Coordinates of C-alpha atoms and ligand atoms in Angstrom, one line a residue:
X1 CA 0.0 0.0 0.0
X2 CA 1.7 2.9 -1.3
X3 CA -0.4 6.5 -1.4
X4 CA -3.6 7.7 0.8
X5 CA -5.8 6.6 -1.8
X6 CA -4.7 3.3 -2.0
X7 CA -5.9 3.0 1.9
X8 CA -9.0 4.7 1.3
X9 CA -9.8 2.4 -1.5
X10 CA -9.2 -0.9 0.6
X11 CA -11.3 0.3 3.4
X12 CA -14.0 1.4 1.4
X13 CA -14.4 -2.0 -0.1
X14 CA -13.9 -4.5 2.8
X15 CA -14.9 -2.2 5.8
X16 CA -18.1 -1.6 7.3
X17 CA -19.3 1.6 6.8
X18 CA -20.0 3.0 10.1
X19 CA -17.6 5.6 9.9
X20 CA -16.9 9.2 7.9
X21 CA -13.4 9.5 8.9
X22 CA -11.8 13.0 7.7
X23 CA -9.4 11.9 4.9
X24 CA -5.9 11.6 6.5
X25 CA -4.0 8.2 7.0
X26 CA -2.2 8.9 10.3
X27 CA 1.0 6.0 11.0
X28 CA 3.3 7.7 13.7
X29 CA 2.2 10.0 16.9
X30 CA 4.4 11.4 19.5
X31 CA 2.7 13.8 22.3
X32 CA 0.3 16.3 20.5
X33 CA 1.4 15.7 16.9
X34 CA 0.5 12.9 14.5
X35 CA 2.3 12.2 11.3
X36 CA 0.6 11.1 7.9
X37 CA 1.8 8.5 5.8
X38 CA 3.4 10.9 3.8
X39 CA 5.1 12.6 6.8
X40 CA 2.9 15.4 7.1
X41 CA 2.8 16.9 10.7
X42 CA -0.5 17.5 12.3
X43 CA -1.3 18.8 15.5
X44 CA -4.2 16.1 17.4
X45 CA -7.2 18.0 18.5
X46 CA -8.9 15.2 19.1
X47 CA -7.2 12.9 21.0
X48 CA -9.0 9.8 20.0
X49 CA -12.1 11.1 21.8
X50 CA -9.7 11.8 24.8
X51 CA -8.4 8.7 25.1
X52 CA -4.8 9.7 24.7
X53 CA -4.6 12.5 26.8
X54 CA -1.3 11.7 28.3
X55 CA -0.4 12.6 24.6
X56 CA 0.5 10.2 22.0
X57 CA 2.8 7.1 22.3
X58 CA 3.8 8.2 26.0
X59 CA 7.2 7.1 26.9
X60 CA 6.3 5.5 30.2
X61 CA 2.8 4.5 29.6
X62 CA 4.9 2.3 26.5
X63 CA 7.7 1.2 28.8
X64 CA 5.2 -0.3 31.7
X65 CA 3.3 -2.2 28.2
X66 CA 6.1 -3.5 27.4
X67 CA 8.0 -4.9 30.4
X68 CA 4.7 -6.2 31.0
X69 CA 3.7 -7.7 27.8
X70 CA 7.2 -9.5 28.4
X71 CA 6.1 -11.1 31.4
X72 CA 2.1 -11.7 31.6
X73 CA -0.6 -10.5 29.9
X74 CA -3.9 -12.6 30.6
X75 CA -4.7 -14.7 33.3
X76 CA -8.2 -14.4 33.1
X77 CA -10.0 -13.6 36.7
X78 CA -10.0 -17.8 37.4
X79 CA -6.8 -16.7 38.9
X80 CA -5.6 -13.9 40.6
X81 CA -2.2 -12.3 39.1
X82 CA -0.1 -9.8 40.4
X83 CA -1.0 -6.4 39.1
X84 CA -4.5 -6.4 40.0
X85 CA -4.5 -5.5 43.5
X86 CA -2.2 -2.7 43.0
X87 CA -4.0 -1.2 40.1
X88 CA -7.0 -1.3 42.9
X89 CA -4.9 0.5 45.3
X90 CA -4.1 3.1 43.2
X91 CA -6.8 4.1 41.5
X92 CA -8.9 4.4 44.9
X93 CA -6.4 6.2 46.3
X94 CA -6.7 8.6 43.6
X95 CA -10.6 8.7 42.9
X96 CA -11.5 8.1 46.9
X97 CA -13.3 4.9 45.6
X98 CA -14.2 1.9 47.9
X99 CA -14.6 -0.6 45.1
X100 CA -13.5 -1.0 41.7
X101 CA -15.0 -3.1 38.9
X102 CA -12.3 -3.4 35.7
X103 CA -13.7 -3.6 32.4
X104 CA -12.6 -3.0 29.0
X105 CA -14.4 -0.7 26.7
X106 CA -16.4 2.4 27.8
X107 CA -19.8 0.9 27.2
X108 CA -19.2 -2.3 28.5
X109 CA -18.4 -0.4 31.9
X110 CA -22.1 1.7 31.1
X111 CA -23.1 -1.6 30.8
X112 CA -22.0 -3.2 33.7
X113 CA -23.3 -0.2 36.2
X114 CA -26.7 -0.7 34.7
X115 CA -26.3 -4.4 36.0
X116 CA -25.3 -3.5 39.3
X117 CA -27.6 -0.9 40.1
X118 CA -30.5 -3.0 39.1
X119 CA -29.6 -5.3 41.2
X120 CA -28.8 -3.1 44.0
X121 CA -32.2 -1.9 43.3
X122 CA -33.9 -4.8 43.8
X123 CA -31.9 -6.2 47.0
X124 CA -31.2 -3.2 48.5
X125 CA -34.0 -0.6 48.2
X126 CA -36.4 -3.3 47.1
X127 CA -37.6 -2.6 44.3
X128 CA -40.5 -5.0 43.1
X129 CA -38.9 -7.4 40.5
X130 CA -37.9 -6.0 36.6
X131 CA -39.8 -2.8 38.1
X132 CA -36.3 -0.8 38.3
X133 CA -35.9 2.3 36.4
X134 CA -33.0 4.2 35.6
X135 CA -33.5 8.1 34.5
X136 CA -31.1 9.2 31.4
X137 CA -30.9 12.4 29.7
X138 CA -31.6 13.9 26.3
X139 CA -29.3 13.5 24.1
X140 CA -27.3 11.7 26.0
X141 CA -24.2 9.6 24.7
X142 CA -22.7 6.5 26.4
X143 CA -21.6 4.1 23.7
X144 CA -23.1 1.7 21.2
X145 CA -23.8 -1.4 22.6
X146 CA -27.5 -2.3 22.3
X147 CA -28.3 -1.6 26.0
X148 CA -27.1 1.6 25.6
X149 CA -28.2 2.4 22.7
X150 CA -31.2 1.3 23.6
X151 CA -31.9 4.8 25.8
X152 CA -30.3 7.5 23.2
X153 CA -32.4 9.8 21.6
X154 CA -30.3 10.2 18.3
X155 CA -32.1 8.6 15.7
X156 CA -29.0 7.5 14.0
X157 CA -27.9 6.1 16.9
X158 CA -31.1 4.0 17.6
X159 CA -33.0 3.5 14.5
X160 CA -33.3 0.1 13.3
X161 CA -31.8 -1.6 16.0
X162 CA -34.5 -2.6 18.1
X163 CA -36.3 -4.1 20.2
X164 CA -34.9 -2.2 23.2
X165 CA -34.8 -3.3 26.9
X166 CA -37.4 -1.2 28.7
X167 CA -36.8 0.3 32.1
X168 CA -35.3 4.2 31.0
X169 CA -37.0 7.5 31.5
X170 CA -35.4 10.4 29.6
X171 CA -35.4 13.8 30.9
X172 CA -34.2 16.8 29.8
X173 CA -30.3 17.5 30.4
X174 CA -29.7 20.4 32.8
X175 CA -33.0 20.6 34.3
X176 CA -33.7 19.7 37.8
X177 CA -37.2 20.2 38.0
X178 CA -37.6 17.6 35.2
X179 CA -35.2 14.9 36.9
X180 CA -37.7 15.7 40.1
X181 CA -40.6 15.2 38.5
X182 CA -39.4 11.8 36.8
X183 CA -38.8 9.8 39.6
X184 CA -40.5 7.4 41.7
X185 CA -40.0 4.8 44.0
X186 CA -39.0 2.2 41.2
X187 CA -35.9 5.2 40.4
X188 CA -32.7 3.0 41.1
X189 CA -30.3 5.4 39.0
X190 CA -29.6 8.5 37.2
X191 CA -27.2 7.9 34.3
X192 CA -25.7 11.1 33.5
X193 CA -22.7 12.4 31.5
X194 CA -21.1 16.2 33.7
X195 CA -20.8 17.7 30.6
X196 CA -22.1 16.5 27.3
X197 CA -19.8 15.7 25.0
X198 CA -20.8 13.7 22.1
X199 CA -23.9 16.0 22.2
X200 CA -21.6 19.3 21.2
X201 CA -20.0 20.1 25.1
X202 CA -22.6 21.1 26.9
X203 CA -22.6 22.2 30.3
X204 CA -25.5 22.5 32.2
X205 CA -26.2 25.5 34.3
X206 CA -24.7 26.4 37.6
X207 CA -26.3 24.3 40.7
X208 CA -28.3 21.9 38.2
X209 CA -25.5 19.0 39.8
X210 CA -26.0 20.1 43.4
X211 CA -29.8 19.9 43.4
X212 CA -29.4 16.6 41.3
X213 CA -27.1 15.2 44.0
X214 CA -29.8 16.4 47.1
X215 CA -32.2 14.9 44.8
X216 CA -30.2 11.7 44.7
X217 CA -29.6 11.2 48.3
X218 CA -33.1 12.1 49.2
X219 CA -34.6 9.7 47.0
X220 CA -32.3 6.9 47.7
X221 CA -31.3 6.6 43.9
X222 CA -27.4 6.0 42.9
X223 CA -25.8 8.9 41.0
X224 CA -23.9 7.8 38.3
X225 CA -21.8 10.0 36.5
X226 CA -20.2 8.9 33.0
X227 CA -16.7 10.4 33.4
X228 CA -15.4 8.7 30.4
X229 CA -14.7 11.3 28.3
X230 CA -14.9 14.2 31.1
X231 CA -12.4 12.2 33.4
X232 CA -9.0 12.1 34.1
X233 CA -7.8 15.7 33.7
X234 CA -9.8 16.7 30.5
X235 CA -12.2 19.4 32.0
X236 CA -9.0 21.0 33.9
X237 CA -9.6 18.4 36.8
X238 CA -9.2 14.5 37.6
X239 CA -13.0 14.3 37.8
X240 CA -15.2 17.1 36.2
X241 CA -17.8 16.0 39.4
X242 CA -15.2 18.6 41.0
X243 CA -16.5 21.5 39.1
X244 CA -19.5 20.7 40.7
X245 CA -18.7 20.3 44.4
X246 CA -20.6 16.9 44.2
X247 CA -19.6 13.5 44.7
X248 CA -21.3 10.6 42.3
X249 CA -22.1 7.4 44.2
X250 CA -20.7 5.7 40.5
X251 CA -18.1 6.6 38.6
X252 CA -17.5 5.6 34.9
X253 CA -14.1 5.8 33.7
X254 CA -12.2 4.4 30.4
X255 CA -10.5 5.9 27.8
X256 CA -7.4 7.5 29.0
X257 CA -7.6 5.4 31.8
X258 CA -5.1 3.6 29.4
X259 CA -3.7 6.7 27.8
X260 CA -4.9 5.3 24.4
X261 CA -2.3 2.7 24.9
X262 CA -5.1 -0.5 25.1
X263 CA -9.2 -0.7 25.8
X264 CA -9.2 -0.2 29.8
X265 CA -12.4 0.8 31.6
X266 CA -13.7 0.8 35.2
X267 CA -16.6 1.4 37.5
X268 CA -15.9 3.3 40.5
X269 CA -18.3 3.6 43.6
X270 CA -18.2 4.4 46.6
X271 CA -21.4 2.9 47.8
X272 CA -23.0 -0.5 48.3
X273 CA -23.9 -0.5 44.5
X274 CA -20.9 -2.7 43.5
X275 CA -21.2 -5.0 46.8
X276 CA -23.9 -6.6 45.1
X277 CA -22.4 -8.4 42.5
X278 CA -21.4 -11.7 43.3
X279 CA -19.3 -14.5 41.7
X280 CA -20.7 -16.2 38.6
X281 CA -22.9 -13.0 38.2
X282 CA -20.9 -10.6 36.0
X283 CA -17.2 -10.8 34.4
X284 CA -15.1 -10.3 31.7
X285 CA -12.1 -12.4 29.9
X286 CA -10.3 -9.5 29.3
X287 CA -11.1 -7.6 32.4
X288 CA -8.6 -6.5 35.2
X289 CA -6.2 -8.6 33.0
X290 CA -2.4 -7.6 34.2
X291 CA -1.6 -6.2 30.8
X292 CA -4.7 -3.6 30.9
X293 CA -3.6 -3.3 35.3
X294 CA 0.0 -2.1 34.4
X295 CA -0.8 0.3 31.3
X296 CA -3.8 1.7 33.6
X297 CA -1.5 2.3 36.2
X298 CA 1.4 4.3 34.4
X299 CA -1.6 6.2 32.6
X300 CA -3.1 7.8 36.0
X301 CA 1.1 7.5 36.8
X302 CA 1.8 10.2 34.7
X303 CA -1.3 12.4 34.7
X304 CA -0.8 13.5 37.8
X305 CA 3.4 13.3 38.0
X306 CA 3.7 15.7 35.1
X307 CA 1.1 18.1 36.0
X308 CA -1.2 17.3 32.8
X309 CA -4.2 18.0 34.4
X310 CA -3.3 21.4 35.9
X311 CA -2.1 22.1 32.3
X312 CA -5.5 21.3 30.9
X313 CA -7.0 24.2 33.0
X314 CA -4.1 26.4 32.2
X315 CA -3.7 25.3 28.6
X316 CA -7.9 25.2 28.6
X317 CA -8.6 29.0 29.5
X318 CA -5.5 30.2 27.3
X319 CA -6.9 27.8 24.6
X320 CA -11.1 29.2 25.4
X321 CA -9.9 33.1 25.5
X322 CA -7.9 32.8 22.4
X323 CA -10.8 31.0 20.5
X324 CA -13.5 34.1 21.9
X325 CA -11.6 36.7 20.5
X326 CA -11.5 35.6 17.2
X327 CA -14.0 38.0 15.1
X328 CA -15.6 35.8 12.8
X329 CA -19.4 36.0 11.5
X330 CA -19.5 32.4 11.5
X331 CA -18.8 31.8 15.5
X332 CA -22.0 31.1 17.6
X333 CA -20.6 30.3 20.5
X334 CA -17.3 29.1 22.5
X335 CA -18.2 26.1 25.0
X336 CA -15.7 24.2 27.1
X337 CA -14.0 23.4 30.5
X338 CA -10.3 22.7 30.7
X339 CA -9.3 21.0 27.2
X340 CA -13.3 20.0 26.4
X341 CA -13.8 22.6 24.1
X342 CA -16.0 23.2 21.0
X343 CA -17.0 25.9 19.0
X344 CA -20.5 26.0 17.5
X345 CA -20.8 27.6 14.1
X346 CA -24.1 29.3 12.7
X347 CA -26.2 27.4 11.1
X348 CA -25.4 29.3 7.8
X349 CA -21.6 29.0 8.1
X350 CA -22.1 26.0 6.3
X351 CA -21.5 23.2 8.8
X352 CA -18.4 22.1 10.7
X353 CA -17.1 19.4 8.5
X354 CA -15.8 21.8 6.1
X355 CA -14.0 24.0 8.9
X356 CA -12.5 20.1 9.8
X357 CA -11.2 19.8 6.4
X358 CA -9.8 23.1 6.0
X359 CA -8.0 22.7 9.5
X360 CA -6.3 19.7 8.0
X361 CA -5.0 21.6 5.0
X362 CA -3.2 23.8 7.8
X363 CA -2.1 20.8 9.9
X364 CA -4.7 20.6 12.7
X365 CA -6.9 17.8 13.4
X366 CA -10.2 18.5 14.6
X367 CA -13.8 16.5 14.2
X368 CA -16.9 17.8 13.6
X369 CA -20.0 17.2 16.2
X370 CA -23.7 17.5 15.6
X371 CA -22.8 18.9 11.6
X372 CA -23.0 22.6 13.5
X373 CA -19.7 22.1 16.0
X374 CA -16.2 21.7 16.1
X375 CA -14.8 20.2 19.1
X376 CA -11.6 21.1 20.5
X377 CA -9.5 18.1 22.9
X378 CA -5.8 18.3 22.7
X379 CA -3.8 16.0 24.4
X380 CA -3.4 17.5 28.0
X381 CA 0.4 18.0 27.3
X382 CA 0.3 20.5 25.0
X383 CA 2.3 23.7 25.5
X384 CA 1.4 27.7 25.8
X385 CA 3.3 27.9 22.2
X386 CA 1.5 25.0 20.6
X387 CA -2.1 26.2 21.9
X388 CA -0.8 30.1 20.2
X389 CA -0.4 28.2 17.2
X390 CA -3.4 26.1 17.0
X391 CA -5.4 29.1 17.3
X392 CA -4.0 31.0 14.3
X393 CA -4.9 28.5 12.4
X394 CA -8.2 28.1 13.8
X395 CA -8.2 32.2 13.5
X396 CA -7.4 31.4 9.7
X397 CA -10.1 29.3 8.9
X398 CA -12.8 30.9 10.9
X399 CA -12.4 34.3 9.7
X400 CA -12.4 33.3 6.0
X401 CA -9.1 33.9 5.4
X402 CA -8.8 30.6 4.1
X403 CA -12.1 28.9 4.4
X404 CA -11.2 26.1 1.9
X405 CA -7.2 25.3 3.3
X406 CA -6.0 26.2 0.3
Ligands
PLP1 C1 -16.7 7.3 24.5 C2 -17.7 7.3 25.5 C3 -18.4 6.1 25.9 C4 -18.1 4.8 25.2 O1 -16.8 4.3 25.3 P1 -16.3 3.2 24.3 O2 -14.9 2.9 24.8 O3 -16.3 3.8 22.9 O4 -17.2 2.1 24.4 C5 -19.3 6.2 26.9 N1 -19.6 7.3 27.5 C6 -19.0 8.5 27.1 C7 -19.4 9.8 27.8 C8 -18.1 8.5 26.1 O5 -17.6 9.7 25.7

């Protein structure tokens, strides 16, 4: 396989289609900056959904995968091996967790929280049997198994892929009143992502997570907050719940819980939810192997040792003030916490796929979200200089300068 094209052509013929990918064939990354196949440089503002936010290929994230891979890399949970236990350790140490369920992908850990907290439901708060409910929100996004997707409201997401299991209520995101109003004694959960991210980075309005959280404990039903793309570092702290000055009861993490190194996902809760799960009653093959234990653990390593998530707030704001004072007709608004930005485009500027593609031409990779948003997730190691000139290109494109990437 020689040129772009070449690639393009393959995948078009033998792959599913259920992806529009911008038209770049990346082969090398290294921090913030990917490299095409042709050895163009580009600067990553996606990050793989924020999966790699320790930056690309990180040295010691690569080092602990390797020394491990050398030594053991599935045991399966019949046996116990020897990183385990010490990826438990850490990560409740640095979450304030009590227990720890490892998964793999993001949705399966959804998944998996949906189990428990039924459960709980039923022999804890005694629930009448298959009467659970769990409350989601509007346009909410937490994978695409077909549990999950079973509760979106995006058509594309949903349609055709039913039946679905029954038991969700949607509400409206960012509105208390409504979450009051929807529950009942069956509630068992709330499902909610702190910010919205697939849904264009939206965050809800001052004191809407404190009143859900009173709501919560007043009603007896288990918070759980989808952290997996808000977590570890990307709003500007470990757990974007700290904006809020909340606690969840459940914690869903994945994504850079690996640093993009390998799929590695987790519930985290610090109730009785997970307590309820017993042996034969939910698992994994890959799960908590000691590969995905030692990667995990040199991912939240090096978060914290090198300052990334402090840099996300400092690099965030620089990033967020730079982007509001670019004068361009086409900018509706600037949205974002930390390194979870977007910017949403009028309707009339065309949509945001072409802003993507005209980024490319000037070596920045950004994605387009809901056609009228582009959103904005470095790797959390990027630098004052690299943020300066990210937004001149962003500055370049917006304003018309060079609408097209010439
Ligand atoms: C990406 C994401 C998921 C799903 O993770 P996968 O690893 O793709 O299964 C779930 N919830 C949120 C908020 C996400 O951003």
């Amino acid at each position: 396989m020689m040129n772009p094209a070449d690639f393009l052509a393959v995948e078009d013929q033998l792959g599913a289609h259920n992806y529009k990918p911008i038209d770049v064939v990346l082969s090398r990354g290294r921090g913030v900056w990917l490299w095409d196949v042709e050895g163009k440089q580009y600067l990553d503002c996606l990050s793989a959904y924020s999966a790699v936010n320790q930056g690309h290929c990180h040295p010691k994230i690569l080092r602990a995968m390797t020394e491990q891979a050398g030594r053991l890399t599935l045991t399966s949970r019949a046996f116990r091996n020897d990183q385990l236990a010490l990826f438990y350790e850490e990560i409740a140490a640095l979450t304030g967790s009590h227990k720890v369920l490892p998964m793999n992908s993001g949705a399966e850990a959804v998944e998996s929280a949906i189990k428990a907290v039924r459960k709980w439901g039923y022999e804890v708060k005694g629930v009448p049997e298959n009467k659970a409910e769990i409350i989601v929100c509007h346009q909410n996004f937490h994978g695409r198994t077909l549990g999950v997707v079973g509760f979106s409201t995006d058509p594309e997401a949903r349609g055709g892929f039913g039946p679905f299991a029954p038991g969700f209520k949607v509400v409206p995101f960012g509105d208390a009143k409504a979450f009051e109003a929807a529950l009942t004694e069956n509630t068992v959960a709330f499902l909610v992502e702190p910010i919205q991210g697939e849904a264009g980075v939206i965050i809800p309005p001052a004191g809407y997570f404190p009143r859900v959280r009173e709501l919560c404990t007043a009603h007896n039903v288990t918070l759980i907050l989808d952290e997996i793309q808000t977590g570890l570092g990307r709003t500007g702290k470990l757990l974007a719940e700290q904006h809020e000055g909340i606690e969840a009861d459940v914690t869903l993490v994945g994504k850079a819980l690996s640093g993009g190194f390998y799929p590695v996902s987790a519930v985290l809760s610090n109730s009785d939810v997970l307590g309820v799960l017993k042996p034969g009653q939910h698992g994994s093959t890959f799960g908590g192997n000691p590969l995905a234990c030692a990667i995990a653990r040199a991912a939240l390593r090096v978060l914290v040792e090198e300052g990334m998530i402090e840099n996300a707030a400092k690099m965030g704001a620089r990033f967020k003030a730079g982007l509001e004072s670019i004068r361009s007709n086409a900018v509706r608004e600037v949205r974002g916490r930390g390194l979870m930005l977007a910017v949403e485009l009028h309707p009339e500027a065309g949509g945001a796929r072409r802003y993507c593609e005209a980024l490319k031409g000037r070596g920045v990779l950004a994605k387009d979200t809901h056609s009228h948003s582009i959103r904005i997730a470095p790797p959390l190691v990027i630098t004052e200089e690299e943020v300066d000139w990210v937004l001149e290109q962003f500055d370049a494109v917006l304003t018309g300068r060079d609408p097209c990437g010439s």
